[in-house]
Amino acid sequence: MGKRVVIAIAGGSGSGKTLLSERLREELKDVAVLPLDAFYRDQSGLTREERAKVNYDDPATIDFAEYHAALRALREGAEEIEIPSYDFADHVRRAPRRLKGAPIIITEGTLLLIPGPHRKEMDYAVFVKTSGDIRLLRRIRRDVAERGRSVSSILDQYLATVRPMHRKWISPSEREADFLFRNDGMDGLDEGEVEKLLEEIRRKIS
């Protein structure tokens, strides 16, 4: 099998990357989704207090070499690969899972468009552009419901690491995107933006 098409979905935390990735998978059908978040480094060697102090918005907390190897294998035609499974509540890796290959690979994550050898595997890059206040509101809603966190801890982390790392790494990477997907609503994706993006992707992969 020849090389597959890789579509990267980047953007800040809470921008809607996962929602957009799932929508694209529904529309494009035969798609595999590879999340960069799965490749966070295991923190089981630290105490819970120490884990809480780690800057998870710094690229150093992600094993980019492992991620690149997985992305390259999928792009080059692997029928199935094994990828990590990350527990965001405890900041540790759990049992790995299998991911089947597909003609279209969607990979999503905040730091996807920063410099690195993984970039050469990407055929088309999307940056989900969302205002900071909306991203923070979405992050609070998600982390309280899914990760059992308090609002105060979310705000502390946002001010200490999320916002400064967004300014340092994520915001500058916007210029590397082929398509800016604007997503400032709180009630789902903008259908007009979805249609424009799908038109561009279909043109790319045709």
Coordinates of N, CA and C in Angstrom, one line a residue:
M1 N 0.8 -1.2 0.0 CA 0.0 0.0 0.0 C 0.9 1.2 0.0
G2 N 0.5 2.3 -0.8 CA 1.3 3.5 -0.9 C 1.1 4.3 0.4
K3 N 1.8 5.5 0.4 CA 1.7 6.4 1.5 C 0.3 7.0 1.6
R4 N -0.2 7.1 2.8 CA -1.5 7.7 3.1 C -1.4 9.2 3.3
V5 N -2.6 9.8 3.3 CA -2.7 11.3 3.5 C -2.8 11.5 5.0
V6 N -2.0 12.5 5.5 CA -2.0 12.9 6.9 C -2.5 14.3 7.0
I7 N -3.6 14.5 7.8 CA -4.1 15.8 8.1 C -3.9 16.1 9.5
A8 N -3.2 17.2 9.8 CA -2.9 17.6 11.2 C -4.0 18.7 11.6
I9 N -4.5 18.5 12.8 CA -5.4 19.4 13.4 C -4.8 20.0 14.7
A10 N -4.3 21.2 14.7 CA -3.7 21.9 15.8 C -4.5 23.0 16.4
G11 N -4.1 23.6 17.5 CA -4.8 24.7 18.1 C -4.6 24.6 19.6
G12 N -5.1 25.6 20.3 CA -4.9 25.7 21.7 C -5.8 24.7 22.5
S13 N -5.5 24.5 23.8 CA -6.3 23.7 24.6 C -7.7 24.2 24.7
G14 N -8.7 23.4 24.4 CA -10.1 23.9 24.4 C -10.6 24.5 23.2
S15 N -9.8 24.5 22.1 CA -10.1 25.1 20.9 C -11.2 24.3 20.1
G16 N -11.3 23.0 20.3 CA -12.2 22.2 19.6 C -11.6 21.2 18.6
K17 N -10.3 20.9 18.8 CA -9.6 20.0 17.9 C -10.2 18.6 17.8
T18 N -10.5 18.1 19.0 CA -11.1 16.7 19.0 C -12.4 16.7 18.4
L19 N -13.3 17.7 18.7 CA -14.6 17.7 18.1 C -14.5 17.8 16.5
L20 N -13.6 18.6 16.0 CA -13.4 18.8 14.6 C -12.8 17.5 14.0
S21 N -11.9 16.8 14.7 CA -11.4 15.6 14.2 C -12.4 14.5 14.1
E22 N -13.3 14.4 15.1 CA -14.4 13.5 15.0 C -15.4 13.8 13.9
R23 N -15.6 15.1 13.7 CA -16.5 15.4 12.6 C -15.9 15.1 11.2
L24 N -14.7 15.3 11.1 CA -14.0 15.0 9.8 C -14.0 13.5 9.6
R25 N -13.8 12.7 10.7 CA -13.9 11.2 10.5 C -15.3 10.8 10.1
E26 N -16.3 11.4 10.6 CA -17.6 11.0 10.1 C -17.9 11.4 8.7
E27 N -17.3 12.5 8.2 CA -17.6 12.9 6.9 C -16.7 12.2 5.8
L28 N -15.4 11.9 6.2 CA -14.5 11.3 5.3 C -14.5 9.8 5.3
K29 N -15.2 9.3 6.3 CA -15.4 7.8 6.4 C -14.2 7.0 6.9
D30 N -13.4 6.5 5.9 CA -12.3 5.6 6.3 C -11.1 6.3 6.8
V31 N -11.1 6.6 8.1 CA -10.1 7.5 8.7 C -9.6 6.9 10.0
A32 N -8.3 7.1 10.3 CA -7.7 6.7 11.6 C -7.3 8.0 12.3
V33 N -7.6 8.1 13.6 CA -7.3 9.3 14.3 C -6.1 9.0 15.3
L34 N -5.0 9.7 15.2 CA -3.9 9.6 16.1 C -3.7 10.8 16.9
P35 N -4.1 10.7 18.3 CA -3.9 11.9 19.1 C -2.5 12.1 19.7
L36 N -2.0 13.3 19.6 CA -0.7 13.5 20.1 C -0.7 13.4 21.6
D37 N -1.8 13.7 22.3 CA -2.0 13.6 23.7 C -1.7 12.2 24.3
A38 N -1.8 11.1 23.4 CA -1.6 9.8 23.9 C -0.1 9.6 24.2
F39 N 0.8 10.5 23.7 CA 2.2 10.3 23.9 C 2.8 11.1 25.0
Y40 N 2.0 11.6 25.9 CA 2.6 12.2 27.1 C 3.4 11.2 27.8
R41 N 4.5 11.7 28.4 CA 5.4 10.8 29.2 C 4.8 10.4 30.5
D42 N 5.0 9.1 30.8 CA 4.5 8.5 32.1 C 5.1 9.3 33.3
Q43 N 4.2 9.6 34.2 CA 4.7 10.3 35.4 C 4.5 9.5 36.7
S44 N 4.5 8.2 36.5 CA 4.2 7.3 37.7 C 5.4 7.3 38.7
G45 N 6.5 7.8 38.3 CA 7.7 7.8 39.2 C 7.6 9.0 40.1
L46 N 6.6 9.9 39.9 CA 6.5 11.1 40.8 C 5.3 10.9 41.8
T47 N 5.3 11.6 42.9 CA 4.2 11.6 43.8 C 3.1 12.4 43.1
R48 N 1.9 12.3 43.7 CA 0.7 13.0 43.1 C 1.0 14.5 43.2
E49 N 1.6 15.0 44.3 CA 1.9 16.4 44.5 C 2.9 16.9 43.4
E50 N 3.9 16.0 43.1 CA 4.9 16.4 42.1 C 4.3 16.4 40.7
R51 N 3.4 15.4 40.4 CA 2.7 15.4 39.1 C 1.9 16.6 38.9
A52 N 1.3 17.1 39.9 CA 0.4 18.3 39.8 C 1.3 19.6 39.4
K53 N 2.6 19.5 39.7 CA 3.4 20.7 39.4 C 4.1 20.6 38.0
V54 N 3.9 19.5 37.3 CA 4.6 19.4 36.0 C 3.9 20.3 35.0
N55 N 4.7 20.9 34.2 CA 4.2 21.8 33.1 C 3.8 20.9 31.9
Y56 N 2.6 20.5 31.8 CA 2.1 19.6 30.8 C 1.9 20.3 29.4
D57 N 2.1 21.6 29.4 CA 2.0 22.3 28.2 C 3.3 22.6 27.5
D58 N 4.4 22.1 28.1 CA 5.7 22.2 27.6 C 5.9 21.0 26.6
P59 N 6.5 21.2 25.4 CA 6.8 20.0 24.5 C 7.6 18.9 25.1
A60 N 8.4 19.2 26.2 CA 9.3 18.2 26.8 C 8.5 17.1 27.4
T61 N 7.2 17.3 27.8 CA 6.4 16.3 28.4 C 5.8 15.3 27.5
I62 N 6.0 15.5 26.2 CA 5.5 14.6 25.2 C 6.7 13.9 24.5
D63 N 6.6 12.6 24.3 CA 7.6 11.8 23.6 C 7.4 12.0 22.1
F64 N 8.0 13.0 21.5 CA 7.8 13.3 20.1 C 8.4 12.2 19.2
A65 N 9.5 11.6 19.7 CA 10.2 10.6 18.9 C 9.3 9.4 18.7
E66 N 8.6 9.0 19.8 CA 7.7 7.9 19.8 C 6.5 8.2 18.9
Y67 N 6.0 9.4 19.1 CA 4.8 9.9 18.2 C 5.2 9.9 16.8
H68 N 6.4 10.4 16.4 CA 6.8 10.4 15.0 C 6.9 9.1 14.4
A69 N 7.4 8.1 15.2 CA 7.5 6.7 14.7 C 6.1 6.1 14.4
A70 N 5.2 6.4 15.3 CA 3.8 5.9 15.1 C 3.2 6.5 13.9
L71 N 3.3 7.9 13.7 CA 2.7 8.6 12.6 C 3.4 8.1 11.3
R72 N 4.7 7.9 11.3 CA 5.3 7.5 10.0 C 4.9 6.1 9.7
A73 N 4.7 5.2 10.6 CA 4.3 3.8 10.3 C 2.9 3.8 9.7
L74 N 2.0 4.6 10.3 CA 0.7 4.7 9.7 C 0.7 5.3 8.3
R75 N 1.5 6.3 8.1 CA 1.5 7.0 6.8 C 2.1 6.1 5.7
E76 N 3.0 5.2 6.1 CA 3.7 4.3 5.2 C 2.9 3.0 4.9
G77 N 1.7 2.9 5.6 CA 0.9 1.8 5.2 C 0.7 0.7 6.3
A78 N 1.1 0.9 7.5 CA 0.9 -0.1 8.5 C -0.6 -0.4 8.7
E79 N -0.9 -1.7 8.8 CA -2.3 -2.1 8.9 C -2.8 -1.8 10.3
E80 N -1.9 -1.9 11.3 CA -2.3 -1.7 12.7 C -1.0 -1.4 13.5
I81 N -1.1 -0.5 14.5 CA 0.0 -0.2 15.3 C -0.5 -0.1 16.8
E82 N 0.5 -0.1 17.7 CA 0.2 0.0 19.1 C 0.6 1.4 19.6
I83 N -0.3 2.0 20.3 CA 0.0 3.4 20.8 C -0.4 3.4 22.3
P84 N 0.3 4.4 23.0 CA 0.0 4.5 24.4 C -1.4 4.9 24.7
S85 N -1.8 4.7 25.9 CA -3.1 5.1 26.4 C -2.9 5.9 27.7
Y86 N -3.2 7.2 27.7 CA -2.8 8.1 28.8 C -4.0 8.5 29.7
D87 N -3.7 8.4 31.0 CA -4.7 8.7 32.0 C -4.4 10.2 32.5
F88 N -5.3 11.1 32.0 CA -5.1 12.5 32.4 C -5.4 12.9 33.8
A89 N -6.2 12.0 34.4 CA -6.5 12.3 35.8 C -5.3 12.0 36.8
D90 N -4.6 10.9 36.4 CA -3.4 10.5 37.3 C -2.1 10.8 36.6
H91 N -2.1 11.3 35.4 CA -0.9 11.6 34.6 C 0.1 10.4 34.5
V92 N -0.5 9.2 34.2 CA 0.3 8.0 34.0 C -0.3 7.3 32.7
R93 N 0.6 6.5 32.2 CA 0.2 5.6 31.0 C -0.5 4.4 31.5
R94 N -1.5 4.0 30.8 CA -2.2 2.7 31.1 C -1.8 1.7 30.0
A95 N -2.5 0.6 29.9 CA -2.3 -0.4 28.9 C -2.4 0.2 27.5
P96 N -1.5 -0.1 26.6 CA -1.5 0.5 25.3 C -2.8 -0.1 24.5
R97 N -3.1 0.6 23.4 CA -4.2 0.2 22.6 C -3.8 0.0 21.2
R98 N -4.6 -0.7 20.4 CA -4.3 -0.9 19.0 C -5.0 0.1 18.1
L99 N -4.4 0.6 17.1 CA -5.0 1.6 16.2 C -4.8 1.1 14.8
K100 N -5.9 0.9 14.1 CA -5.9 0.4 12.7 C -5.6 1.5 11.8
G101 N -4.8 1.2 10.7 CA -4.5 2.2 9.7 C -5.7 2.4 8.8
A102 N -5.6 3.5 8.0 CA -6.6 3.9 7.1 C -6.1 4.8 6.0
P103 N -6.8 5.0 4.9 CA -6.2 5.8 3.8 C -6.0 7.3 4.2
I104 N -6.8 7.7 5.2 CA -6.6 9.1 5.7 C -6.3 9.0 7.2
I105 N -5.2 9.7 7.6 CA -4.8 9.7 9.0 C -5.0 11.1 9.5
I106 N -5.9 11.3 10.5 CA -6.0 12.6 11.1 C -5.3 12.5 12.4
T107 N -4.4 13.5 12.6 CA -3.6 13.6 13.9 C -3.9 14.9 14.5
E108 N -4.2 14.9 15.8 CA -4.6 16.2 16.5 C -3.9 16.4 17.8
G109 N -3.6 17.7 18.1 CA -2.9 18.0 19.3 C -2.4 19.5 19.3
T110 N -2.2 20.0 20.5 CA -1.9 21.4 20.6 C -0.6 21.8 20.0
L111 N 0.4 20.9 20.1 CA 1.8 21.2 19.7 C 2.2 20.6 18.4
L112 N 1.2 20.2 17.6 CA 1.6 19.5 16.3 C 2.4 20.3 15.3
L113 N 2.2 21.6 15.3 CA 2.8 22.4 14.3 C 4.1 23.1 14.7
I114 N 4.6 22.7 15.9 CA 5.9 23.2 16.3 C 7.0 22.5 15.5
P115 N 8.2 23.1 15.4 CA 9.3 22.5 14.6 C 9.6 21.1 15.1
G116 N 10.0 20.3 14.2 CA 10.4 18.9 14.5 C 10.3 18.0 13.3
P117 N 10.9 16.8 13.3 CA 10.9 15.9 12.2 C 9.5 15.3 11.9
H118 N 8.6 15.4 12.9 CA 7.3 14.8 12.7 C 6.5 15.7 11.6
R119 N 6.9 16.9 11.4 CA 6.2 17.8 10.5 C 6.3 17.3 9.1
K120 N 7.3 16.6 8.7 CA 7.5 16.2 7.3 C 6.5 15.1 6.9
E121 N 5.8 14.5 7.9 CA 4.8 13.4 7.7 C 3.5 14.0 7.3
M122 N 3.3 15.3 7.5 CA 2.0 15.9 7.4 C 1.7 16.5 6.0
D123 N 0.6 16.2 5.4 CA 0.3 16.7 4.1 C -0.5 18.0 4.1
Y124 N -1.3 18.1 5.1 CA -2.2 19.3 5.2 C -2.4 19.6 6.7
A125 N -2.3 20.9 7.0 CA -2.3 21.3 8.4 C -3.5 22.3 8.6
V126 N -4.3 22.1 9.7 CA -5.4 22.9 10.1 C -5.1 23.5 11.5
F127 N -5.3 24.8 11.7 CA -5.2 25.4 13.0 C -6.6 25.9 13.4
V128 N -7.1 25.3 14.5 CA -8.4 25.7 15.1 C -8.2 27.0 15.9
K129 N -8.6 28.1 15.4 CA -8.4 29.4 16.0 C -9.6 29.8 16.9
T130 N -9.4 29.9 18.2 CA -10.5 30.2 19.1 C -10.0 31.2 20.1
S131 N -10.8 32.1 20.5 CA -10.4 33.2 21.5 C -10.1 32.5 22.8
G132 N -9.2 33.2 23.6 CA -8.7 32.7 24.9 C -9.8 32.5 25.9
D133 N -10.8 33.4 26.0 CA -11.9 33.2 27.0 C -12.7 32.0 26.7
I134 N -13.0 31.8 25.4 CA -13.8 30.6 25.0 C -13.0 29.3 25.3
R135 N -11.8 29.3 25.0 CA -10.9 28.1 25.3 C -10.9 27.8 26.8
L136 N -10.8 28.9 27.6 CA -10.7 28.7 29.0 C -12.1 28.1 29.6
L137 N -13.2 28.7 29.1 CA -14.5 28.2 29.5 C -14.7 26.7 29.1
R138 N -14.3 26.3 27.9 CA -14.4 25.0 27.5 C -13.5 24.0 28.4
R139 N -12.3 24.5 28.7 CA -11.4 23.7 29.5 C -11.9 23.5 30.9
I140 N -12.5 24.5 31.5 CA -13.1 24.4 32.8 C -14.3 23.3 32.8
R141 N -15.1 23.5 31.8 CA -16.3 22.5 31.7 C -15.8 21.1 31.5
R142 N -14.8 20.9 30.6 CA -14.2 19.6 30.4 C -13.5 19.0 31.6
D143 N -12.6 19.7 32.2 CA -11.8 19.2 33.3 C -12.6 18.9 34.6
V144 N -13.6 19.7 34.8 CA -14.5 19.5 36.0 C -15.3 18.2 35.7
A145 N -15.9 18.0 34.5 CA -16.7 16.9 34.2 C -16.0 15.6 34.0
E146 N -14.8 15.7 33.3 CA -14.1 14.5 32.9 C -12.9 14.1 33.7
R147 N -12.3 15.1 34.4 CA -11.1 14.8 35.1 C -11.2 15.1 36.6
G148 N -12.4 15.4 37.1 CA -12.6 15.6 38.5 C -11.9 16.7 39.2
R149 N -11.6 17.7 38.4 CA -10.7 18.8 38.9 C -11.6 20.0 39.5
S150 N -11.0 20.8 40.4 CA -11.7 21.9 40.9 C -11.5 23.1 39.9
V151 N -12.4 24.1 40.0 CA -12.2 25.3 39.1 C -11.0 26.0 39.5
S152 N -10.7 26.1 40.8 CA -9.5 26.9 41.2 C -8.2 26.3 40.7
S153 N -8.1 24.9 40.7 CA -6.9 24.3 40.2 C -6.8 24.5 38.7
I154 N -7.9 24.5 38.0 CA -7.8 24.7 36.5 C -7.4 26.1 36.2
L155 N -7.9 27.1 37.0 CA -7.4 28.5 36.8 C -6.0 28.7 37.1
D156 N -5.5 28.0 38.2 CA -4.1 28.2 38.6 C -3.2 27.6 37.5
Q157 N -3.6 26.5 37.0 CA -2.8 25.8 35.9 C -2.8 26.7 34.7
Y158 N -4.0 27.2 34.3 CA -4.1 28.1 33.1 C -3.2 29.3 33.2
L159 N -3.1 29.9 34.3 CA -2.3 31.1 34.5 C -0.8 30.8 34.6
A160 N -0.5 29.6 35.2 CA 0.9 29.3 35.4 C 1.6 28.7 34.2
T161 N 0.8 27.9 33.4 CA 1.5 27.2 32.3 C 0.7 27.2 31.0
V162 N -0.6 27.1 31.0 CA -1.4 27.0 29.8 C -1.3 28.2 28.9
R163 N -1.5 29.4 29.6 CA -1.5 30.6 28.8 C -0.1 31.0 28.3
P164 N 0.9 31.0 29.2 CA 2.3 31.3 28.7 C 2.8 30.3 27.7
M165 N 2.5 29.0 27.8 CA 3.0 28.1 26.8 C 2.2 28.2 25.5
H166 N 0.9 28.7 25.6 CA 0.2 28.9 24.3 C 0.9 30.1 23.6
R167 N 1.2 31.1 24.3 CA 1.9 32.3 23.7 C 3.2 31.9 23.1
K168 N 4.0 31.0 23.8 CA 5.3 30.7 23.4 C 5.3 29.7 22.2
W169 N 4.5 28.7 22.3 CA 4.6 27.6 21.3 C 3.4 27.5 20.3
I170 N 2.2 27.6 20.9 CA 1.1 27.3 20.0 C 0.7 28.4 19.1
S171 N 0.5 29.6 19.7 CA 0.1 30.7 18.9 C 1.1 31.0 17.7
P172 N 2.4 31.0 17.9 CA 3.3 31.2 16.7 C 3.1 30.1 15.7
S173 N 2.7 28.9 16.1 CA 2.6 27.8 15.1 C 1.4 27.9 14.1
E174 N 0.6 28.9 14.4 CA -0.6 29.2 13.6 C -0.2 29.5 12.1
R175 N 1.0 30.1 12.0 CA 1.4 30.5 10.7 C 1.8 29.3 9.8
E176 N 2.0 28.2 10.4 CA 2.4 27.0 9.7 C 1.2 26.3 9.0
A177 N 0.0 26.7 9.4 CA -1.2 26.0 8.9 C -1.6 26.4 7.5
D178 N -2.2 25.4 6.8 CA -2.8 25.6 5.5 C -4.2 26.2 5.6
F179 N -4.9 26.0 6.7 CA -6.3 26.4 6.8 C -6.5 26.9 8.3
L180 N -7.1 28.0 8.5 CA -7.5 28.5 9.8 C -8.9 28.3 10.0
F181 N -9.3 27.4 10.9 CA -10.7 27.1 11.2 C -11.1 27.9 12.4
R182 N -12.0 28.8 12.2 CA -12.5 29.7 13.3 C -13.6 29.0 14.1
N183 N -13.4 28.9 15.4 CA -14.4 28.1 16.2 C -14.6 28.8 17.6
D184 N -15.4 29.9 17.6 CA -15.6 30.7 18.8 C -17.0 30.4 19.4
G185 N -17.8 29.5 18.8 CA -19.1 29.3 19.4 C -19.0 28.3 20.5
M186 N -20.1 28.3 21.3 CA -20.1 27.3 22.5 C -21.1 26.2 22.2
D187 N -21.7 26.2 21.0 CA -22.7 25.2 20.7 C -22.4 24.4 19.4
G188 N -21.2 23.9 19.4 CA -20.8 23.1 18.3 C -20.0 23.8 17.2
L189 N -19.7 23.2 16.2 CA -18.8 23.7 15.1 C -19.6 24.6 14.1
D190 N -19.0 25.6 13.6 CA -19.6 26.4 12.5 C -19.7 25.6 11.3
E191 N -20.9 25.4 10.8 CA -21.2 24.5 9.6 C -20.5 25.1 8.4
G192 N -20.5 26.4 8.2 CA -19.9 27.0 7.1 C -18.4 26.7 7.1
E193 N -17.8 26.8 8.2 CA -16.3 26.5 8.3 C -16.1 25.1 8.0
V194 N -16.9 24.2 8.5 CA -16.8 22.7 8.2 C -16.8 22.5 6.7
E195 N -17.8 23.0 6.1 CA -17.9 22.8 4.6 C -16.7 23.3 3.8
K196 N -16.2 24.5 4.2 CA -15.1 25.1 3.5 C -13.8 24.2 3.7
L197 N -13.7 23.7 5.0 CA -12.5 22.8 5.2 C -12.6 21.5 4.5
L198 N -13.8 20.9 4.5 CA -14.0 19.6 3.8 C -13.7 19.8 2.3
E199 N -14.1 20.9 1.7 CA -13.9 21.2 0.3 C -12.4 21.2 0.0
E200 N -11.7 21.9 0.9 CA -10.2 22.0 0.8 C -9.5 20.6 0.9
I201 N -10.0 19.9 1.9 CA -9.4 18.5 2.1 C -9.6 17.6 0.9
R202 N -10.9 17.6 0.4 CA -11.2 16.7 -0.7 C -10.4 17.1 -1.9
R203 N -10.2 18.4 -2.1 CA -9.3 18.9 -3.2 C -7.9 18.4 -3.0
K204 N -7.4 18.3 -1.8 CA -6.1 17.9 -1.5 C -5.9 16.4 -1.7
I205 N -6.9 15.6 -1.4 CA -6.7 14.2 -1.4 C -7.2 13.6 -2.7
S206 N -7.8 14.4 -3.6 CA -8.4 13.8 -4.8 C -7.3 13.5 -5.9

